[in-house]
PDB file of N, CA, C and O in Angstrom:
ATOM      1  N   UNK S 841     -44.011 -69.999 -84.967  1.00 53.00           N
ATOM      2  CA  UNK S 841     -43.390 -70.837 -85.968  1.00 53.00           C
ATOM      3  C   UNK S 841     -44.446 -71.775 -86.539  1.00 53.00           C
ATOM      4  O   UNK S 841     -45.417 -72.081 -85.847  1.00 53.00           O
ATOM      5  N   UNK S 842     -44.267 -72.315 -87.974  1.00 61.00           N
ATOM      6  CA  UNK S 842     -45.738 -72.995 -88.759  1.00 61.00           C
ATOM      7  C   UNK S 842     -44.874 -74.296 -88.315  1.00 61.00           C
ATOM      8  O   UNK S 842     -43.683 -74.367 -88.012  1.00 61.00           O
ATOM      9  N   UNK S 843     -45.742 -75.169 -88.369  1.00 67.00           N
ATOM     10  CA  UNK S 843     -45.732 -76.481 -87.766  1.00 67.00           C
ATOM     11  C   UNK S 843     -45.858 -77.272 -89.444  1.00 67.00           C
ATOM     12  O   UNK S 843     -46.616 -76.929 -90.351  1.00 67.00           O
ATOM     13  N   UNK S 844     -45.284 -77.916 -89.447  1.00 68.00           N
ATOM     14  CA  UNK S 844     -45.989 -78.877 -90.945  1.00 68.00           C
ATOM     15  C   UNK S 844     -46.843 -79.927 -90.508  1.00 68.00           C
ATOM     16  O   UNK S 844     -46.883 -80.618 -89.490  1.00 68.00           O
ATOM     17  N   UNK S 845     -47.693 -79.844 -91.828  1.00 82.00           N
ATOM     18  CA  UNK S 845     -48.991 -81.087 -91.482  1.00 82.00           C
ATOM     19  C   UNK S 845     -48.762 -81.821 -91.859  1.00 82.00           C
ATOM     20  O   UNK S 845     -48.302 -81.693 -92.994  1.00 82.00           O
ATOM     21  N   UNK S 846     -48.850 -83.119 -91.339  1.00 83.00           N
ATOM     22  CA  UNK S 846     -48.518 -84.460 -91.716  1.00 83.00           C
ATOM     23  C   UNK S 846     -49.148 -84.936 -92.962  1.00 83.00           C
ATOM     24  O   UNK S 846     -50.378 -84.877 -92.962  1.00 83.00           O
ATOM     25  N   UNK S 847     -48.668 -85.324 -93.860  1.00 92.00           N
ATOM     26  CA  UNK S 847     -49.274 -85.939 -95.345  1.00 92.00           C
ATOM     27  C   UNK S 847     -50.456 -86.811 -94.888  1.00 92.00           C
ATOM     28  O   UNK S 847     -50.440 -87.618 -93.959  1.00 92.00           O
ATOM     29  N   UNK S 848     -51.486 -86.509 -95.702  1.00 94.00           N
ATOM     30  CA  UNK S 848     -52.711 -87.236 -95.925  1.00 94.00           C
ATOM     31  C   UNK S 848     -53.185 -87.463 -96.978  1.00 94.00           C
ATOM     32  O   UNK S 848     -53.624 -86.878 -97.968  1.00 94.00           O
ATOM     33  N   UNK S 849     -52.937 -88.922 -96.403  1.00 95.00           N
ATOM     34  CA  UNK S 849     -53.734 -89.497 -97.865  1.00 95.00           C
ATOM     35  C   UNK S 849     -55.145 -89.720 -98.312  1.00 95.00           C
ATOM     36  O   UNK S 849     -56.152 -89.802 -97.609  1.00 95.00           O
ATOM     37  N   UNK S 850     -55.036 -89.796 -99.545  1.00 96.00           N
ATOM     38  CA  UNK S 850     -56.538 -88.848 -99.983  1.00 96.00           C
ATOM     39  C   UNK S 850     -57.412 -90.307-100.930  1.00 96.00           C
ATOM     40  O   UNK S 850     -56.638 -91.109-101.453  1.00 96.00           O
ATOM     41  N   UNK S 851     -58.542 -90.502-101.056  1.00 94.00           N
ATOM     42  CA  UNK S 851     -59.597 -91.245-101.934  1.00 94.00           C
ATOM     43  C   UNK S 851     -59.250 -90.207-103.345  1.00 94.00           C
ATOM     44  O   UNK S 851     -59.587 -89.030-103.217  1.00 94.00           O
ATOM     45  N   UNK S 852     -58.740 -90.528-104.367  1.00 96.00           N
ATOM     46  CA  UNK S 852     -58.966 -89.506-105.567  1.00 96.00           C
ATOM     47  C   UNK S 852     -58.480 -90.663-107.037  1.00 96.00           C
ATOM     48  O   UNK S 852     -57.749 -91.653-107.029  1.00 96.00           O
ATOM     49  N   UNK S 853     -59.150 -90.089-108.038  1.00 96.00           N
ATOM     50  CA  UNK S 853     -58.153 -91.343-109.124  1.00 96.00           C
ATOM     51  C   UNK S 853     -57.245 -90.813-109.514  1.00 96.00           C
ATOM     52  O   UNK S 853     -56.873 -91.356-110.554  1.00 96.00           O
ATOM     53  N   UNK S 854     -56.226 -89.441-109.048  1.00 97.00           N
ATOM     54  CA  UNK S 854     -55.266 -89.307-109.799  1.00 97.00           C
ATOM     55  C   UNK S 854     -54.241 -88.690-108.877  1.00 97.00           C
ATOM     56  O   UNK S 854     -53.083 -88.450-109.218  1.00 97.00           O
ATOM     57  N   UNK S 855     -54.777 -88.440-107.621  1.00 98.00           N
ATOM     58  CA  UNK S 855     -54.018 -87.876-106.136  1.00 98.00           C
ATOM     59  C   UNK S 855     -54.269 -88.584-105.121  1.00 98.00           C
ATOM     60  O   UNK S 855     -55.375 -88.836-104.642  1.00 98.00           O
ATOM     61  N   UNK S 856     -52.469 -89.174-104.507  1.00 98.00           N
ATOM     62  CA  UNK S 856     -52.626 -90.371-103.639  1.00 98.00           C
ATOM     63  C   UNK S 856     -52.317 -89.243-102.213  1.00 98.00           C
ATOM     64  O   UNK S 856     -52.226 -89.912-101.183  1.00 98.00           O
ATOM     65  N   UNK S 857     -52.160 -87.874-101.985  1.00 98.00           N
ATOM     66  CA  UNK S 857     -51.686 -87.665-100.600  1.00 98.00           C
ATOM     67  C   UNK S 857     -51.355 -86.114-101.102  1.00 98.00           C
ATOM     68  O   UNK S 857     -51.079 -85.596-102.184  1.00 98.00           O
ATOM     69  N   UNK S 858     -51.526 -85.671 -99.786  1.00 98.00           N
ATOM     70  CA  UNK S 858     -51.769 -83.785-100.203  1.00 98.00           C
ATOM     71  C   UNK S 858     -51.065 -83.571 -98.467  1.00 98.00           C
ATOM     72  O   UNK S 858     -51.312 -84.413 -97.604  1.00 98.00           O
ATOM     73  N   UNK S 859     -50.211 -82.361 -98.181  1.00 96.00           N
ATOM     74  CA  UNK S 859     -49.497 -81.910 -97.242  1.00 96.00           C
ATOM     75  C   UNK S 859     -49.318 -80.540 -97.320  1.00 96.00           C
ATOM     76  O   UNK S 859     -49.316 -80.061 -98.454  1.00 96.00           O
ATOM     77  N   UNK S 860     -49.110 -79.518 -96.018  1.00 96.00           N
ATOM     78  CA  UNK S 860     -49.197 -78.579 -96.094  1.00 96.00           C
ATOM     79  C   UNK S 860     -47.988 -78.144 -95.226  1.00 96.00           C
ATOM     80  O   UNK S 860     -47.940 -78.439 -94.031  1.00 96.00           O
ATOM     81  N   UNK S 861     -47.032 -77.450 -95.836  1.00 93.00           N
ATOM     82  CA  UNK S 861     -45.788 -77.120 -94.669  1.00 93.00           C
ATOM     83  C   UNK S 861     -46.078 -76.403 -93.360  1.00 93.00           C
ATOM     84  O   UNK S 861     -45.274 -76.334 -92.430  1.00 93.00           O
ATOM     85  N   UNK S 862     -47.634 -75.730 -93.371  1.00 90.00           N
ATOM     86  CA  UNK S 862     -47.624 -74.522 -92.353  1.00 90.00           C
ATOM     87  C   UNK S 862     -47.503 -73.351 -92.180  1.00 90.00           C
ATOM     88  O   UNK S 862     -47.705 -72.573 -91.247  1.00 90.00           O
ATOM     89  N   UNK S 863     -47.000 -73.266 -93.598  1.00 91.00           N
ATOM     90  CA  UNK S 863     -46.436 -71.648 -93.969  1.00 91.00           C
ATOM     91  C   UNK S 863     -47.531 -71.308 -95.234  1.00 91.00           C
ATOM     92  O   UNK S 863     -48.588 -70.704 -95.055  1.00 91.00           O
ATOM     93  N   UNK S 864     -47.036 -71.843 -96.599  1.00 93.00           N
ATOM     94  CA  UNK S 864     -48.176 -71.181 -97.385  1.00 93.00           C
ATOM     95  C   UNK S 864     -47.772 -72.221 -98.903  1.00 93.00           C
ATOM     96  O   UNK S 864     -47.999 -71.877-100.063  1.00 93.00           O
ATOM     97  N   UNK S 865     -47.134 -73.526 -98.457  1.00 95.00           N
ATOM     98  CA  UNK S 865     -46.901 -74.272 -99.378  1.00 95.00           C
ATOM     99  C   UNK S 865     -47.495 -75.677 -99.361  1.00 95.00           C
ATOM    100  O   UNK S 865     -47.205 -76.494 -98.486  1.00 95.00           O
ATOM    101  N   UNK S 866     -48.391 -75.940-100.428  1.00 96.00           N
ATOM    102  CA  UNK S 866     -49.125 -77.085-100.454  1.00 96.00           C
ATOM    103  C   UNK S 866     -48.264 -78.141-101.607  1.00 96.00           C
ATOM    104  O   UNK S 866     -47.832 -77.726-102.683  1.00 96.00           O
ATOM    105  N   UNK S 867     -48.144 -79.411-101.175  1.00 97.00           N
ATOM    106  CA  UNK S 867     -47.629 -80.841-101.680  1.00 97.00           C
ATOM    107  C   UNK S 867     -48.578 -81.315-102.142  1.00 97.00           C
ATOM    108  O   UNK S 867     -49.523 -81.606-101.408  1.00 97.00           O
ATOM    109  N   UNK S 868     -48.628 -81.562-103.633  1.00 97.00           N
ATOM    110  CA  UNK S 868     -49.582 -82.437-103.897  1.00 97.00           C
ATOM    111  C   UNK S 868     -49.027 -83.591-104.053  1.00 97.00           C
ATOM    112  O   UNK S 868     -47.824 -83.386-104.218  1.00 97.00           O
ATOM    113  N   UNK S 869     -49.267 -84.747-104.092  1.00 98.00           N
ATOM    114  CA  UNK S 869     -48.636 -86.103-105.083  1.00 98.00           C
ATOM    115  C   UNK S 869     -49.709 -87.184-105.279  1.00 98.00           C
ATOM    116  O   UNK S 869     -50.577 -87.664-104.549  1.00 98.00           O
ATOM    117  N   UNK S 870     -49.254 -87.415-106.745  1.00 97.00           N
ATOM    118  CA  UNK S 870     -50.120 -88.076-107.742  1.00 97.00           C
ATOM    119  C   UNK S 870     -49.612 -89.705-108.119  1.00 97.00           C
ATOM    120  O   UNK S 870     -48.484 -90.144-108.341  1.00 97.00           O
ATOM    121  N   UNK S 871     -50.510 -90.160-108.097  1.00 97.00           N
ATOM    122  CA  UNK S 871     -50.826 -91.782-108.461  1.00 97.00           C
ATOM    123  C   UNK S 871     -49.630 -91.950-109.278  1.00 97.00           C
ATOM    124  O   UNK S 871     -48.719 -92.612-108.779  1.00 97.00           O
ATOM    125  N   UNK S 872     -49.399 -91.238-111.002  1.00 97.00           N
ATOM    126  CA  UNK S 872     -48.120 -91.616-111.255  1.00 97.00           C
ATOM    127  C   UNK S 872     -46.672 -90.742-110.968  1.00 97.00           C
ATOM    128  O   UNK S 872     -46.043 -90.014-111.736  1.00 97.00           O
ATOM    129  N   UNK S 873     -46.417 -91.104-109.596  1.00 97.00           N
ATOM    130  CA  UNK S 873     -45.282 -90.843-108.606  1.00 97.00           C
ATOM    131  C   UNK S 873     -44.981 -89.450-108.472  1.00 97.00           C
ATOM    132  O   UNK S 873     -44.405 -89.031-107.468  1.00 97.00           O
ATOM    133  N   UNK S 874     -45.486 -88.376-109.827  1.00 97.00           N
ATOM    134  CA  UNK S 874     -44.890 -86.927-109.598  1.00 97.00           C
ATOM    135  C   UNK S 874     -45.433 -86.533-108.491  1.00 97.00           C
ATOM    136  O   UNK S 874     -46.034 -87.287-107.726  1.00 97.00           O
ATOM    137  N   UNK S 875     -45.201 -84.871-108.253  1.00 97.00           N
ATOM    138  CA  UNK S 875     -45.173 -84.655-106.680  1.00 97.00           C
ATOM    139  C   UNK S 875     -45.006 -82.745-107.158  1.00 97.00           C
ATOM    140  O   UNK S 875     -44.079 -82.172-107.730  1.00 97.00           O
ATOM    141  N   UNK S 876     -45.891 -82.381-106.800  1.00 96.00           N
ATOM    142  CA  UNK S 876     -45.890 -80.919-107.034  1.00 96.00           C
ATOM    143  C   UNK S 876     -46.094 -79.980-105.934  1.00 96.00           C
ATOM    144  O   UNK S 876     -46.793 -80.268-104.962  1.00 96.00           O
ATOM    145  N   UNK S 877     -45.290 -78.476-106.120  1.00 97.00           N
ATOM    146  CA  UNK S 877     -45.500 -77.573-104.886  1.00 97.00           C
ATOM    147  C   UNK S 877     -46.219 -76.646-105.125  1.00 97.00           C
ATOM    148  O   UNK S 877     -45.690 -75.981-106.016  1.00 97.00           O
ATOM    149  N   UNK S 878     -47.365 -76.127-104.746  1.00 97.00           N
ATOM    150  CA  UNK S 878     -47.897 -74.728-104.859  1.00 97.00           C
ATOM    151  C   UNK S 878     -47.749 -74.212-103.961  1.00 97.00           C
ATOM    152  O   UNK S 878     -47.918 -74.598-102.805  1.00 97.00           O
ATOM    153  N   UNK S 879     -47.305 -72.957-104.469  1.00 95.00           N
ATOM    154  CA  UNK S 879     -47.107 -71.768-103.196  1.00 95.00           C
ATOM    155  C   UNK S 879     -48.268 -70.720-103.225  1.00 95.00           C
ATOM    156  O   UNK S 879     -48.870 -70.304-104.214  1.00 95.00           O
ATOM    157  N   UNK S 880     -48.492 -70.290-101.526  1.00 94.00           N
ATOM    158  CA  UNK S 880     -49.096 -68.963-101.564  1.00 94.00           C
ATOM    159  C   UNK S 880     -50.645 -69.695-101.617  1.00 94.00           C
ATOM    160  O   UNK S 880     -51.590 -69.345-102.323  1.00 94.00           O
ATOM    161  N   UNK S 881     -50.604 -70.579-100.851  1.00 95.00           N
ATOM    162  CA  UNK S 881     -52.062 -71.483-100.484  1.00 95.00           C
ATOM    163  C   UNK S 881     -51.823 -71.207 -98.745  1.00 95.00           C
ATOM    164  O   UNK S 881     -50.803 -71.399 -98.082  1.00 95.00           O
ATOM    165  N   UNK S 882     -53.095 -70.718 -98.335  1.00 93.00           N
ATOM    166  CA  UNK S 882     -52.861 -71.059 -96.966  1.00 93.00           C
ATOM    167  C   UNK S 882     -53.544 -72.049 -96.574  1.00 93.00           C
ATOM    168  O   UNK S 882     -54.255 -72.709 -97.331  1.00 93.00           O
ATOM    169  N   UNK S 883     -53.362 -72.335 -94.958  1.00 93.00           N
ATOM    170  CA  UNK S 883     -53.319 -73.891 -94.595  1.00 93.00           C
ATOM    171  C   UNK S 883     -55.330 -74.406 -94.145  1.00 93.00           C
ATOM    172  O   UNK S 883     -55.863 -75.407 -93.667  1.00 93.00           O
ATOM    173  N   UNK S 884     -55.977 -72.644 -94.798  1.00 94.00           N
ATOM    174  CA  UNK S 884     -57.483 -73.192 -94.683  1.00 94.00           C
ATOM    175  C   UNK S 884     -57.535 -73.777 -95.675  1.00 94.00           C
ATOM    176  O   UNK S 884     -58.141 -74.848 -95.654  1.00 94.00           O
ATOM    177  N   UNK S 885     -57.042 -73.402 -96.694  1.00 95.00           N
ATOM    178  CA  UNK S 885     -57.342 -73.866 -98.338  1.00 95.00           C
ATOM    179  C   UNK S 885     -57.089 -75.457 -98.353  1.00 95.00           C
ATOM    180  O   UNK S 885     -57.671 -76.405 -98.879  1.00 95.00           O
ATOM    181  N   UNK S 886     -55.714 -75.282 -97.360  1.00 95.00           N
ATOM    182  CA  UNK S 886     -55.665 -77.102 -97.453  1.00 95.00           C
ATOM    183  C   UNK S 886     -56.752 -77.736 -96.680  1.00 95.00           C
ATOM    184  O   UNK S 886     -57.164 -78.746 -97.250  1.00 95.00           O
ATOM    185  N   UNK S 887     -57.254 -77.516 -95.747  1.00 94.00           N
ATOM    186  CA  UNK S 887     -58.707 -77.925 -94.641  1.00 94.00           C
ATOM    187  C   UNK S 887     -59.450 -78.204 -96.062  1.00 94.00           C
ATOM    188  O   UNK S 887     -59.529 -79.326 -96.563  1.00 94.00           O
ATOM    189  N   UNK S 888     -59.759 -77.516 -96.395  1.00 96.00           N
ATOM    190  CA  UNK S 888     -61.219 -76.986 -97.836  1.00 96.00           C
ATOM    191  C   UNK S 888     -60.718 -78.651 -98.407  1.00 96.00           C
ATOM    192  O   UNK S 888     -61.335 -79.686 -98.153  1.00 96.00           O
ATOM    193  N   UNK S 889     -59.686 -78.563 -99.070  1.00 97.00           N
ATOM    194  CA  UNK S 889     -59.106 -79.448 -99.846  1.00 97.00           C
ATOM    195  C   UNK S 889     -58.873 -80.854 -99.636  1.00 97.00           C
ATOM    196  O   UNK S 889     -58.713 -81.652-100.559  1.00 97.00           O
ATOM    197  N   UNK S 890     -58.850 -81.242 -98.031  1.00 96.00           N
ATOM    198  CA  UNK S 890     -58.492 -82.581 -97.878  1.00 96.00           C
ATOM    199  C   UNK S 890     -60.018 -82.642 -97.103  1.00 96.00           C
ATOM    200  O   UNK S 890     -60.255 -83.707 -96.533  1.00 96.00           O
ATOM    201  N   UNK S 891     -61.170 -81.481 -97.034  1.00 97.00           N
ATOM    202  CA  UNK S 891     -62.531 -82.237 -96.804  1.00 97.00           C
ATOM    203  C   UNK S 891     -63.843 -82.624 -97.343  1.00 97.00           C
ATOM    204  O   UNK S 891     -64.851 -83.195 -96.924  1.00 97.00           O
ATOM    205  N   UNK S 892     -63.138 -81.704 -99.225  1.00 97.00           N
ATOM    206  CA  UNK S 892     -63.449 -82.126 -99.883  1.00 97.00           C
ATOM    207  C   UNK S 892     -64.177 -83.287-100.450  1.00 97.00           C
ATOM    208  O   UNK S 892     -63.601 -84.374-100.403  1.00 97.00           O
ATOM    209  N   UNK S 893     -65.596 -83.202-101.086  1.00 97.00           N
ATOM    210  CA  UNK S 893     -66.033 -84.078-101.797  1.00 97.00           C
ATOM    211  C   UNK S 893     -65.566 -84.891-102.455  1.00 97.00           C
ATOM    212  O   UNK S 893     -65.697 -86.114-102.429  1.00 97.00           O
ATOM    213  N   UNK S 894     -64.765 -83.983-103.334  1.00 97.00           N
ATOM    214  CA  UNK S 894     -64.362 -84.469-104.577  1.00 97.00           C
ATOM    215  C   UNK S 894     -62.885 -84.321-104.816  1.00 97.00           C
ATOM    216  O   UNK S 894     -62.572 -83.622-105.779  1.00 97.00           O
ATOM    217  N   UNK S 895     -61.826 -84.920-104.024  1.00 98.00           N
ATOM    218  CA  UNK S 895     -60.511 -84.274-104.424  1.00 98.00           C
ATOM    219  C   UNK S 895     -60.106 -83.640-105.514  1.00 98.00           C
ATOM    220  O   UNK S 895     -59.702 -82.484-105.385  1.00 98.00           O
ATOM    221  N   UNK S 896     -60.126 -84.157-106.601  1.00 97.00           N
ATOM    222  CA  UNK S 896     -59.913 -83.999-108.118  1.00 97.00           C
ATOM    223  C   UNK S 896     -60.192 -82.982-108.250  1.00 97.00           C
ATOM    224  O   UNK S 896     -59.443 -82.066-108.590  1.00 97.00           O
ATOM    225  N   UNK S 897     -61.763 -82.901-107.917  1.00 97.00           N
ATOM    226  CA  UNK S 897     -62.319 -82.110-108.526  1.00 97.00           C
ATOM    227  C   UNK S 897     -62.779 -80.954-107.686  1.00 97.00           C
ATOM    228  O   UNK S 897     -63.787 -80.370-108.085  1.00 97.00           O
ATOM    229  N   UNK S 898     -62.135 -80.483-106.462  1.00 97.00           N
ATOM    230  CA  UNK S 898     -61.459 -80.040-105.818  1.00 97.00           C
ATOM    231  C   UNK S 898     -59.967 -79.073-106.291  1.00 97.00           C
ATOM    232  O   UNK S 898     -59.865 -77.883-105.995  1.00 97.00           O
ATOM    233  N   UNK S 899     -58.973 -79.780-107.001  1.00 97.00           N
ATOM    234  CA  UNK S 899     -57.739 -79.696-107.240  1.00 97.00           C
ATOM    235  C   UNK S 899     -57.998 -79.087-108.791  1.00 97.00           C
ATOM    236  O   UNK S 899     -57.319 -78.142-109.193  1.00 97.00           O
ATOM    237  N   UNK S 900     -58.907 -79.631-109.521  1.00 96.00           N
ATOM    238  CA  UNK S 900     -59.074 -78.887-110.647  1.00 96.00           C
ATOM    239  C   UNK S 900     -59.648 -77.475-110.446  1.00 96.00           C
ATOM    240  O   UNK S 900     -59.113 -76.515-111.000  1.00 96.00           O
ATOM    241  N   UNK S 901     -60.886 -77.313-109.547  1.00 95.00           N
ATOM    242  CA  UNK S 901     -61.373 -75.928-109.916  1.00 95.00           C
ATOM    243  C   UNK S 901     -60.263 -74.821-108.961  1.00 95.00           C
ATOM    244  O   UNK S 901     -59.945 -73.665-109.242  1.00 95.00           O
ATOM    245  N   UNK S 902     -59.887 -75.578-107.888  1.00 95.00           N
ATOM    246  CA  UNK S 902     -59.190 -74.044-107.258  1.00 95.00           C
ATOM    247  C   UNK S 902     -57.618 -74.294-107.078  1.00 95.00           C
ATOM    248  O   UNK S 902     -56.904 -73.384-106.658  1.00 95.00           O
ATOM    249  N   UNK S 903     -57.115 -75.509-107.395  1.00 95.00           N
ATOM    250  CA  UNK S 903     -55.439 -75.297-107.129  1.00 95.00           C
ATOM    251  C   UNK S 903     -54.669 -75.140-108.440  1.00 95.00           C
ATOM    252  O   UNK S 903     -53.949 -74.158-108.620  1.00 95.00           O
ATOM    253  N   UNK S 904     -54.877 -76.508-109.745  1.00 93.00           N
ATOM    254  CA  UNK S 904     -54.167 -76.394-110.695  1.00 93.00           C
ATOM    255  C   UNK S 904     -53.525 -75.285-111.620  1.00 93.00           C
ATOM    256  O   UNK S 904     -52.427 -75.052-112.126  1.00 93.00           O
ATOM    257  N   UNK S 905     -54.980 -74.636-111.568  1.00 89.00           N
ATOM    258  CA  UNK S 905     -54.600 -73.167-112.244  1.00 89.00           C
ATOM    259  C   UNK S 905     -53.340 -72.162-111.444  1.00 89.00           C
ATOM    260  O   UNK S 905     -52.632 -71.410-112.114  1.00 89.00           O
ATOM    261  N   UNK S 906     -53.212 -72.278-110.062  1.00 88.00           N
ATOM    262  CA  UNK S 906     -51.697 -71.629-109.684  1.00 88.00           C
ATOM    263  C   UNK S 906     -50.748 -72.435-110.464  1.00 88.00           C
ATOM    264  O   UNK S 906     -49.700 -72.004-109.983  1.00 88.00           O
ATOM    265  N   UNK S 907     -50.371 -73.356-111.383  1.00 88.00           N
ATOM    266  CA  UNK S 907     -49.146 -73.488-111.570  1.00 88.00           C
ATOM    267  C   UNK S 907     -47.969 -74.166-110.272  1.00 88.00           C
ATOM    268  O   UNK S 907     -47.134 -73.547-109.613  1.00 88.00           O
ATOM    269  N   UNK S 908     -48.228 -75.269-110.258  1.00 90.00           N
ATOM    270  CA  UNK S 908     -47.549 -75.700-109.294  1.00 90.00           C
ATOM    271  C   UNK S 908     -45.972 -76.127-109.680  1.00 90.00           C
ATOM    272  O   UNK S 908     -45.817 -76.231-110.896  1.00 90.00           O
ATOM    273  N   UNK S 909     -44.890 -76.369-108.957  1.00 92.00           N
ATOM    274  CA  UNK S 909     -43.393 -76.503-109.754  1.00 92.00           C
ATOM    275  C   UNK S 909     -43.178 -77.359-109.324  1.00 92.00           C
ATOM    276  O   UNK S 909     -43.250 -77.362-108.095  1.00 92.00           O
ATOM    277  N   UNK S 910     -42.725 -78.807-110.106  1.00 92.00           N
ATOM    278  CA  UNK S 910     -42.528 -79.904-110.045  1.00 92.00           C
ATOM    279  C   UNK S 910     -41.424 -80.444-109.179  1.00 92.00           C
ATOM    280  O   UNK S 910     -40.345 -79.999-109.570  1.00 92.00           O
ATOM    281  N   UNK S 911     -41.295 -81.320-108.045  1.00 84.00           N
ATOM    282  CA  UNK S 911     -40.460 -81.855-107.336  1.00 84.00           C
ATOM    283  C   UNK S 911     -39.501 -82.837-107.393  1.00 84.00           C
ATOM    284  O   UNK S 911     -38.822 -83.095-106.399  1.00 84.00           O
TER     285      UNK S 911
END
């Protein structure tokens, strides 16, 4: 059974906290309050992502482009 990862919050200017259910769905949420799901991320991608240099810029080159659906 996937375990969910506890929300972590992140250094970024436009993403306050990124979470991963365990299964294959990543939480993003952003400075102004929205909150988005991408699916079909696994939970290395989130590792990659919250050890990231650059969150943002991070989130721009490899997540945004899936199309995430708003919460």
């Amino acid at each position: 059974m996937a375990q969910l990862i506890k929300t972590l919050p992140v250094v970024s200017a436009g993403i306050t906290s990124i979470r991963h259910d365990g299964k294959s769905n990543l939480i993003v949420n952003f400075k102004d309050g929205s909150s988005y799901r991408y699916s079909n991320i696994p939970v290395s991608t989130y590792h990659e992502f919250a050890a990231a240099d650059s969150i943002g810029g991070y989130f721009n080159r490899f997540i945004r482009q899936l199309g995430g659906v708003k919460r």
